Coordinates of C-alpha atoms and ligand atoms in Angstrom, one line a residue:
X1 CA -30.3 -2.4 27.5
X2 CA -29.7 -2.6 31.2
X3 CA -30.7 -5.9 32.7
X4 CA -30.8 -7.1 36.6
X5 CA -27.7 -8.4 36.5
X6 CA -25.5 -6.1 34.6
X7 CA -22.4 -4.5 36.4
X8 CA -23.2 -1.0 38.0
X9 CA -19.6 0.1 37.6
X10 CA -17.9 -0.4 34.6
X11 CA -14.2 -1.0 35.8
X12 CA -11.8 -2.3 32.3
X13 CA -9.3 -3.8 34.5
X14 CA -11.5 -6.0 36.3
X15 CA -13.0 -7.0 32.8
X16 CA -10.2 -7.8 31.5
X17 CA -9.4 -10.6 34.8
X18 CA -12.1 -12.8 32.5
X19 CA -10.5 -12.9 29.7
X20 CA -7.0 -15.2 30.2
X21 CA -6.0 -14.7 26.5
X22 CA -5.4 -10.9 27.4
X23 CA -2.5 -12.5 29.6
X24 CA -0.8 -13.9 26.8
X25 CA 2.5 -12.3 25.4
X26 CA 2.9 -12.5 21.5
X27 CA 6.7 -12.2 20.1
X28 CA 7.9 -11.6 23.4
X29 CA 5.5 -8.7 24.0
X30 CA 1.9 -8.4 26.0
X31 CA -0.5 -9.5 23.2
X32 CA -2.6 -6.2 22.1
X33 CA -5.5 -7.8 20.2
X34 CA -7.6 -5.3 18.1
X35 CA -8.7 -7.6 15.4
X36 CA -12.4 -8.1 17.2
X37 CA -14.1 -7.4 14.0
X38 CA -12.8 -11.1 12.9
X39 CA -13.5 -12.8 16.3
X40 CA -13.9 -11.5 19.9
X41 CA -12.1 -13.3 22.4
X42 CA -13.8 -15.6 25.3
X43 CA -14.2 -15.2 28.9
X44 CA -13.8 -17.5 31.0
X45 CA -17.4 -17.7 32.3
X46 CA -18.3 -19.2 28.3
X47 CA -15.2 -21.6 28.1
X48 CA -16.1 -23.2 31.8
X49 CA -19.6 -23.6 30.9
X50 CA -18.4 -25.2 27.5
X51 CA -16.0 -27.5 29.3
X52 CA -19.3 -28.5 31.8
X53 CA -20.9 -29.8 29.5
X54 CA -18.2 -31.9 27.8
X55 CA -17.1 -32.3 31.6
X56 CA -20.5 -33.4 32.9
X57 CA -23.5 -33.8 30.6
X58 CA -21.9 -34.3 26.8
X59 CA -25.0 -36.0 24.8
X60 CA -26.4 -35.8 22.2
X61 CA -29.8 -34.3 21.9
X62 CA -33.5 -33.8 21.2
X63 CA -33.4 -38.3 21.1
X64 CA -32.3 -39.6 23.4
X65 CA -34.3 -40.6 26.9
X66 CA -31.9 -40.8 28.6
X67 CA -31.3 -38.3 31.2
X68 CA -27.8 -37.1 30.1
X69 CA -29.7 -36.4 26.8
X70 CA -32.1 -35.0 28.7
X71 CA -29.6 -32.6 30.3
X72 CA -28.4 -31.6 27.4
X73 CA -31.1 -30.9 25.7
X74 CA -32.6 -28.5 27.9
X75 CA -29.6 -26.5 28.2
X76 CA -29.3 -26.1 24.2
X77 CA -33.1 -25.2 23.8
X78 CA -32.8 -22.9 27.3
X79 CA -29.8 -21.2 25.5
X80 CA -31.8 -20.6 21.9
X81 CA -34.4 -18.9 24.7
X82 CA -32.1 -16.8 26.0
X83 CA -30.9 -15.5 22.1
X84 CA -34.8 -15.2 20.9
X85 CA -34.9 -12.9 24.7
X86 CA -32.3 -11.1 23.2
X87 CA -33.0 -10.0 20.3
X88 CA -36.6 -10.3 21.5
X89 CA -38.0 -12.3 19.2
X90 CA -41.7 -13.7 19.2
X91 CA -40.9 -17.2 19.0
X92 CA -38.0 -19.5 20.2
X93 CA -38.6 -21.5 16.7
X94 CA -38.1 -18.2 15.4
X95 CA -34.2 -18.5 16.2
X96 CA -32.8 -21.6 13.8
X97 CA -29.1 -22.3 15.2
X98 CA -26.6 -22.3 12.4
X99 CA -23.1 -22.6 11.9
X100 CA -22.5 -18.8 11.7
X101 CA -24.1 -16.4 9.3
X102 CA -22.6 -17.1 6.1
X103 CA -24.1 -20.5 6.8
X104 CA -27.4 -18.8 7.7
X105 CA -27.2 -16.5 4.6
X106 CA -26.8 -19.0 2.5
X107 CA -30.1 -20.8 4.4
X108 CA -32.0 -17.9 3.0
X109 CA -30.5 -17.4 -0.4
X110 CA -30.8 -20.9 -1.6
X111 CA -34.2 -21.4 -0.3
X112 CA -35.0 -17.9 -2.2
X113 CA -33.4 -19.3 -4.8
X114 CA -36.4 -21.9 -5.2
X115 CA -38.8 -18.8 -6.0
X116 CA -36.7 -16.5 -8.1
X117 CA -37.8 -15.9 -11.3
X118 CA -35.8 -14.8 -14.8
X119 CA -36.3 -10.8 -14.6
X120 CA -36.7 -10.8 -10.7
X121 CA -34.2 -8.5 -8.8
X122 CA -32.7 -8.5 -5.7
X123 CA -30.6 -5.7 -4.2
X124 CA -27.3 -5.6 -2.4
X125 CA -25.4 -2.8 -0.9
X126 CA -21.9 -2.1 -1.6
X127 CA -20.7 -2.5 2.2
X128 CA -21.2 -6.2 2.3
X129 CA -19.1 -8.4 3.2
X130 CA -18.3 -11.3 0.8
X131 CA -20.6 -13.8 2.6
X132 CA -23.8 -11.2 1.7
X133 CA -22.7 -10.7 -2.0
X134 CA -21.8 -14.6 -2.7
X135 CA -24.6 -16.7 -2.0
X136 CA -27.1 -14.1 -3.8
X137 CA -24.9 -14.2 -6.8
X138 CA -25.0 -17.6 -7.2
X139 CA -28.7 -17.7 -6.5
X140 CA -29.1 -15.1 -9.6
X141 CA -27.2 -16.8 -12.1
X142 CA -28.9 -20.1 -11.4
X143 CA -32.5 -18.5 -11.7
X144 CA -31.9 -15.5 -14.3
X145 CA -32.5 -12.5 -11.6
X146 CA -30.7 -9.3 -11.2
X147 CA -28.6 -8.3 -9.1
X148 CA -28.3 -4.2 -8.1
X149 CA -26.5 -2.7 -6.0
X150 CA -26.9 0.2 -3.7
X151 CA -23.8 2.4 -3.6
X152 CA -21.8 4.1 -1.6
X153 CA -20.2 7.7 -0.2
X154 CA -17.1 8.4 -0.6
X155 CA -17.3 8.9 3.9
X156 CA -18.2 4.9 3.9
X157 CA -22.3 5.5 4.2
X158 CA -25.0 4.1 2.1
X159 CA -26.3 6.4 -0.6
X160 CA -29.7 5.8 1.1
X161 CA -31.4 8.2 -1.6
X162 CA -30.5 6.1 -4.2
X163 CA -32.4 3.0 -2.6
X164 CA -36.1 4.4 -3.8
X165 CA -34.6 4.6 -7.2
X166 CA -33.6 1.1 -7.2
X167 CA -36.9 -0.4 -5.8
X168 CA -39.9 -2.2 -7.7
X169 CA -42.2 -4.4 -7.8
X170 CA -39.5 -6.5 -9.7
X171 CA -37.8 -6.8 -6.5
X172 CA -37.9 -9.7 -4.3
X173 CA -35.0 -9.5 -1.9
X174 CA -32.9 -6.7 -0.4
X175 CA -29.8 -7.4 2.1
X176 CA -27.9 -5.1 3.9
X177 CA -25.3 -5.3 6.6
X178 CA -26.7 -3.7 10.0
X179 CA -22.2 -2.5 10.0
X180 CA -20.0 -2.9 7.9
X181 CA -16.8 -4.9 8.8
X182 CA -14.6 -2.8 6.6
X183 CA -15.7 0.6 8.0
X184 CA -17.7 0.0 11.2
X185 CA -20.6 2.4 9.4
X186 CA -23.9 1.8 10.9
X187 CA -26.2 1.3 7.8
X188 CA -29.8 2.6 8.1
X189 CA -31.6 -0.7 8.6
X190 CA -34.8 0.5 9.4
X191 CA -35.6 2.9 6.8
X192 CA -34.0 0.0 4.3
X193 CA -36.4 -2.3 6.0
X194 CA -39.5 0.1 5.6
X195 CA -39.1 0.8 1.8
X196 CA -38.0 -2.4 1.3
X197 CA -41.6 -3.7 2.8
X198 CA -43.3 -0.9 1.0
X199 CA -42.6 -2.6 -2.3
X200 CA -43.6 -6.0 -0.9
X201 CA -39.4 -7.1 -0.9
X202 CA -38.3 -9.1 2.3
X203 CA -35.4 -8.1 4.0
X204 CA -32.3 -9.9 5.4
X205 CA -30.1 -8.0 7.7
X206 CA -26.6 -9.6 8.5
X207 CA -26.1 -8.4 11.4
X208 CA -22.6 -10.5 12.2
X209 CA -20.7 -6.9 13.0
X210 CA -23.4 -5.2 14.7
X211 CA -24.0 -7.7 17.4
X212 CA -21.0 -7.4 20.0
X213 CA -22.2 -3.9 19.8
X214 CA -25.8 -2.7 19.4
X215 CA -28.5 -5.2 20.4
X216 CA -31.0 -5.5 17.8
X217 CA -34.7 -6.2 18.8
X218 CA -36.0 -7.9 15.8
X219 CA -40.0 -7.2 15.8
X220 CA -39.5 -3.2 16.4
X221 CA -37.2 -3.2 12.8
X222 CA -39.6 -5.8 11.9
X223 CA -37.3 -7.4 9.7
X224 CA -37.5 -10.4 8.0
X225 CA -34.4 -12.1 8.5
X226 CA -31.4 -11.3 10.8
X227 CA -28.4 -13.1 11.6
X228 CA -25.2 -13.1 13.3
X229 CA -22.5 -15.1 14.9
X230 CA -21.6 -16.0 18.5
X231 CA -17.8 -15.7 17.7
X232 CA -18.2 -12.5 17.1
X233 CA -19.8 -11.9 20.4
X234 CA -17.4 -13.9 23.0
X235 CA -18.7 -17.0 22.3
X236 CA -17.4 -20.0 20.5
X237 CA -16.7 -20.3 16.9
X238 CA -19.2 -22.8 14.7
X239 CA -22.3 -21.3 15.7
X240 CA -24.6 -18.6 15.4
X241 CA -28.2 -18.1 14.6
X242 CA -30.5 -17.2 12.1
X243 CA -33.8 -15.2 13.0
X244 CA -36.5 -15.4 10.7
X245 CA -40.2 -14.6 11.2
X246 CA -42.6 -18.0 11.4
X247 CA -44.6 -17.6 8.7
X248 CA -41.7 -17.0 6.4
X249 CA -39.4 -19.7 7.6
X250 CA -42.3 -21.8 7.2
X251 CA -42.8 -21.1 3.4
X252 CA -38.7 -21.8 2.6
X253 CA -38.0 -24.7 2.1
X254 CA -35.5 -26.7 4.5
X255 CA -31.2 -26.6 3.5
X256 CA -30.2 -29.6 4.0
X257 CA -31.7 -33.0 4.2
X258 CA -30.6 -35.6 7.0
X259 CA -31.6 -36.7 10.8
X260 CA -33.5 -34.8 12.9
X261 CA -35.3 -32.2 10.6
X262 CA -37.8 -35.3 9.3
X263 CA -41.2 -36.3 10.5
X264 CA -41.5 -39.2 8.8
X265 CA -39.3 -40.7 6.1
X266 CA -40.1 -43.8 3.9
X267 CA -39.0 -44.2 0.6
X268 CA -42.0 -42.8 -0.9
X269 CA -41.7 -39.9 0.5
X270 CA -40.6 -37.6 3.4
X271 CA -41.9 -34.8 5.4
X272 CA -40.5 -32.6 7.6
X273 CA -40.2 -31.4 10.7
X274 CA -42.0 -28.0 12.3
X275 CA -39.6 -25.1 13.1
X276 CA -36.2 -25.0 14.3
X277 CA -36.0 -28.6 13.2
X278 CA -36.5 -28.2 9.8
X279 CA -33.6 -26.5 9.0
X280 CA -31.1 -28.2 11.8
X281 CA -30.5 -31.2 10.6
X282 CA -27.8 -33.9 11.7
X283 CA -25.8 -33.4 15.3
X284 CA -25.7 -29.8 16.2
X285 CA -22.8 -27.7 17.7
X286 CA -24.3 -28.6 21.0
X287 CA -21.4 -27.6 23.3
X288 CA -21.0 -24.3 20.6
X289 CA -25.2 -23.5 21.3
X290 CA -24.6 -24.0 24.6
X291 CA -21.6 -21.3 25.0
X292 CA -23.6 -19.2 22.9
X293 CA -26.4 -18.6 25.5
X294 CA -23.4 -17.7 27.9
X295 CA -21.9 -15.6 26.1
X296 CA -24.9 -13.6 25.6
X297 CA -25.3 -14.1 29.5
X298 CA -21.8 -12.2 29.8
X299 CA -22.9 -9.4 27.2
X300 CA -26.0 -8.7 29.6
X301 CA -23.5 -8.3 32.5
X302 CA -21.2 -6.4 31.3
X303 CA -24.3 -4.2 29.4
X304 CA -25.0 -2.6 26.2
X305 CA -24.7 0.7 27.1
X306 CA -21.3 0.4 28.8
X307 CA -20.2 -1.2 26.3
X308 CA -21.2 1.8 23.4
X309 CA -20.0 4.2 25.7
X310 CA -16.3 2.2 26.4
X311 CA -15.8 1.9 22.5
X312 CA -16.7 5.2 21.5
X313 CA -14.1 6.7 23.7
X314 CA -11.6 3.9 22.8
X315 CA -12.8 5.0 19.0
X316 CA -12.7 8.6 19.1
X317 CA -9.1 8.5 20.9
X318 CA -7.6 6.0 18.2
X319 CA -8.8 8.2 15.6
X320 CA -7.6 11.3 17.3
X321 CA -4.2 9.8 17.7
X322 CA -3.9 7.8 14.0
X323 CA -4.3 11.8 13.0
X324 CA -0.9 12.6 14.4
X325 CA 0.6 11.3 11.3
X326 CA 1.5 13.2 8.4
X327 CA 0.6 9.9 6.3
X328 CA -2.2 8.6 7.2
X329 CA -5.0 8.1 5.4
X330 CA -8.4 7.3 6.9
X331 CA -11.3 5.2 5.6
X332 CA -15.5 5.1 6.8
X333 CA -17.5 7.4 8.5
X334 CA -17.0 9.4 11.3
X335 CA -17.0 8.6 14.9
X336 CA -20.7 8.4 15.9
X337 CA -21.9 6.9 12.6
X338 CA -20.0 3.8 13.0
X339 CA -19.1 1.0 15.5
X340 CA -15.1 0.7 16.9
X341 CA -13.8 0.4 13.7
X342 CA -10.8 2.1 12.2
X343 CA -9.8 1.1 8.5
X344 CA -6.5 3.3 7.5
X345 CA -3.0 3.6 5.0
X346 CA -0.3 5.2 5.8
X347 CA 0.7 6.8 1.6
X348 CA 2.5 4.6 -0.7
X349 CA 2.8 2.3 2.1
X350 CA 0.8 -1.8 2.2
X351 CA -1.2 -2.8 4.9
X352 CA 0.3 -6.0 4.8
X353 CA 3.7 -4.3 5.5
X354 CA 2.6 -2.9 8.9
X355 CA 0.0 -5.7 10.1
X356 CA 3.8 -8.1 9.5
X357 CA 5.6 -5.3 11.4
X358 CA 3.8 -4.9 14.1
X359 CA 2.7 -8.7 14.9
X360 CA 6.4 -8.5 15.7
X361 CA 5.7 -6.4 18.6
X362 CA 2.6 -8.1 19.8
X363 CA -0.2 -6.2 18.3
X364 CA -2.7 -8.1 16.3
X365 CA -4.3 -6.2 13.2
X366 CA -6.1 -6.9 10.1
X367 CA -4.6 -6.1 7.3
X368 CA -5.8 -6.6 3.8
X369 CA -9.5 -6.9 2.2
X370 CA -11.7 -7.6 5.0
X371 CA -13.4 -10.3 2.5
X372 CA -14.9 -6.9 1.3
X373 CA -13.3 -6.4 -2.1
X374 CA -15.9 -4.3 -3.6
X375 CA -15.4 -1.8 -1.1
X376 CA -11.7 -1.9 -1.6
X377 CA -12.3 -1.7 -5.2
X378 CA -14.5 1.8 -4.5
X379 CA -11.5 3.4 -3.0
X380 CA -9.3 2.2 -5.5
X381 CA -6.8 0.3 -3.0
X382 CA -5.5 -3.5 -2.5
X383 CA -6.4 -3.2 1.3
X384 CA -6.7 -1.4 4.6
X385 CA -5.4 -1.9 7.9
X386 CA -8.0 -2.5 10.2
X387 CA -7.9 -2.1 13.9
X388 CA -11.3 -3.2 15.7
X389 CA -11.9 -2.7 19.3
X390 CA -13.9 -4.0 22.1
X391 CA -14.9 -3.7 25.6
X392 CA -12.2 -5.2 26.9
X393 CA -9.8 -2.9 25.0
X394 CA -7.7 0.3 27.0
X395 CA -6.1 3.5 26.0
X396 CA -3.0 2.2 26.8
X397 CA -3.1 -0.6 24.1
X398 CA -4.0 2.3 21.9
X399 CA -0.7 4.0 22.7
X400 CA 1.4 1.2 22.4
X401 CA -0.3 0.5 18.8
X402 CA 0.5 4.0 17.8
X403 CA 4.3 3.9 19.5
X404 CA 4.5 0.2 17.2
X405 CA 3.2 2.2 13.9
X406 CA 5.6 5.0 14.3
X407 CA 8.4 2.2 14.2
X408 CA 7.1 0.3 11.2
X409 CA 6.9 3.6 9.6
X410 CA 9.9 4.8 10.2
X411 CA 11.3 1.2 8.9
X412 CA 9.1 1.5 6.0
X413 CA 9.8 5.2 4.6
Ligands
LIG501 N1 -20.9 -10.8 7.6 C1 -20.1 -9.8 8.1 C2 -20.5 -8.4 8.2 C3 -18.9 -10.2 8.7 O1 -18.1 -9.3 9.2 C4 -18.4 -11.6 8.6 C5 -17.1 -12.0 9.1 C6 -19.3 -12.5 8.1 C7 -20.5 -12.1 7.6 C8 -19.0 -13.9 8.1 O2 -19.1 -14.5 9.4 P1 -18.8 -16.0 9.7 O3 -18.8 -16.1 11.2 O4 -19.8 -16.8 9.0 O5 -17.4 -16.2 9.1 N2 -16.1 -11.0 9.1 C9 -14.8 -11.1 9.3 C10 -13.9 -10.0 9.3 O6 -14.3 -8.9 9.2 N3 -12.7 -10.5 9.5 O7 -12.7 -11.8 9.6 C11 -14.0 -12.2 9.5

């Protein structure tokens, strides 16, 4: 999406002036950081409007009358505006702010939890990421429902033509990653969303990977529940959000108990707030919502569509260079079916081995599980190495990654 203010020239360079971590050097060598699928990294537009706050108007919020409370307060609820704008949702109390999305995940499945029934199922795919597979787990063993699973390809896509199969009016729940962390694939959230719906199921989207990527617009998937975290999207770690349509955040009942999510509390009896309060209770990340809203500022300038078309050439020339090996072995679908994500091996060889190596020369990569271990466990293999790009990412980093891996191979072999 192309807003007023998003840059008419897309020019890396200048891009990459925002970002003073990018100046760093790492074991004597210019830090090349492709680990963006864990967290991005922050410009300095989000850390100066963090250190305003603590700077000028640190309070705390939504009680006090003060007008440094006051301050404060409107810049947290104009930054949870900003989030329901983008992922244009009908209602700011539609967007509850959360620690991050396993925290929001967990919001859902323990308030699910409450209305599972023995012999209820709920479906999971095999992409997720730990924090989608967890929570639900738990949920199932406490109330006696089933947990299925929707597999996978071998190329690192759903086996979408499995998912009517799995369907019925047994199930209550399905929850799906918008993209895998693992394999960057872009799952097919609407059509899981529409089937889903069809057997009266609600949906829950994590959409933690997809976010510094694809901008989702929540009423035209009309899912049920979506969520995502800002440190994944240049803003600060701590916080994200967790959309969820009124009626149905109404019906679940509220996480945790404490200040703030009450309206009146004597020791008879409590009731609680109206939405977002209900499920924010105690002191918030204020500084942490705050960021969050510029962060999704800076997204908007830099602009969605620069930003697909940056990655998929950063993507498609990774991949066309990884190929040079005789070794390699790659993982997940193909270029345009997945975000800028590259999960490989090099034969006989650990990931751990190379992510050690070439740290040594600067270049930060995953390496290991991705907190994804069923996926791992489909291909049969402890690990992956995992290099994740973003906007702020160039060619040339790509080259000196490759140059690094021929060294730790040739150390390794
Ligand atoms: N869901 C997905 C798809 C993720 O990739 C992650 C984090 C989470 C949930 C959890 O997010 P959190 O902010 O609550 O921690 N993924 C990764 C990763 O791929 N490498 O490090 C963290």
């Amino acid at each position: 999406m192309k807003t007023e203010t998003t840059l008419d020239v897309f020019d890396v360079d200048k891009i990459r002036d925002d970002f003073p971590i990018l100046k760093e050097e790492i074991n004597g060598y210019p830090l090349v950081y492709f680990d963006n699928a864990a967290t991005s990294q922050t410009p300095q537009q989000v850390i100066n409007c963090i250190s305003d706050y603590y700077s000028r108007y640190n309070a705390n919020i939504h009680r006090g009358v003060h007008t440094l409370s006051q301050t404060a307060t409107d810049a947290y609820e104009q930054s949870r505006i900003k989030i329901q704008n983008h992922f244009n949702a009908k209602r700011s109390h539609e967007i509850l702010f959360t620690a991050g999305t396993t925290h929001a995940i967990n919001i859902v499945a323990s308030g699910y939890g409450q209305f599972l029934k023995k012999g209820d199922e709920v479906i999971v795919s095999a992409l997720e990421h730990h924090s989608n597979i967890v929570p639900w787990q738990m949920m199932c063993e406490k109330t006696g429902a089933n947990l299925k699973v929707l597999p996978m390809h071998q190329d690192g896509m759903l086996k979408l033509e499995e998912l009517d199969g799995l369907l019925s009016d047994k199930t209550r729940m399905v929850f799906v990653n918008h993209v895998s962390n693992a394999l960057g694939s872009i799952n097919p959230i609407k059509t899981i969303i529409q089937k889903a719906h069809d057997v009266g199921a609600k949906v829950l989207i994590d959409g933690a990977q997809a976010a510094p990527h694809i901008q989702a617009d929540v009423q035209e998937l009309d899912v049920d529940f979506y969520t995502v975290s800002a440190h994944k999207m240049c803003g600060p770690t701590g916080v994200g959000i967790l959309y969820g349509k009124e009626h149905l955040l109404e019906e679940l009942p509220p996480y945790q108990g404490g200040g703030e999510m009450i309206s009146d509390v004597s020791f008879e009896k409590t009731t609680y707030a109206g939405l977002p309060h209900k499920f924010e209770a105690g002191t918030p990340n204020i500084a942490g919502g705050i960021g969050f809203g510029a962060a999704v500022d800076y997204l908007h300038k830099i602009g969605f569509d620069n930003i697909k078309e940056h990655e998929d050439e950063l993507v498609s020339y990774a991949t066309e260079r990884l190929k040079e090996f005789d070794k390699i072995i790659l993982y997940g679908p193909e270029v345009n079916r997945k975000t800028a994500v590259i999960s490989f091996n090099f034969e006989g060889l650990h990931s751990y081995d190379i992510g050690t190596l070439v740290d040594k020369m600067g270049i930060a990569l995953r390496t290991g599980h991705h907190c994804a271990q069923p996926i791992m466990k489909f291909y049969k293999i402890p690990g992956t190495v995992r290099a994740s790009f973003s906007f702020y990412n160039t060619k040339e980093e790509i080259d000196i990654m490759i140059k690094a891996l021929e060294r730790a191979v040739k150390m390794l072999y």
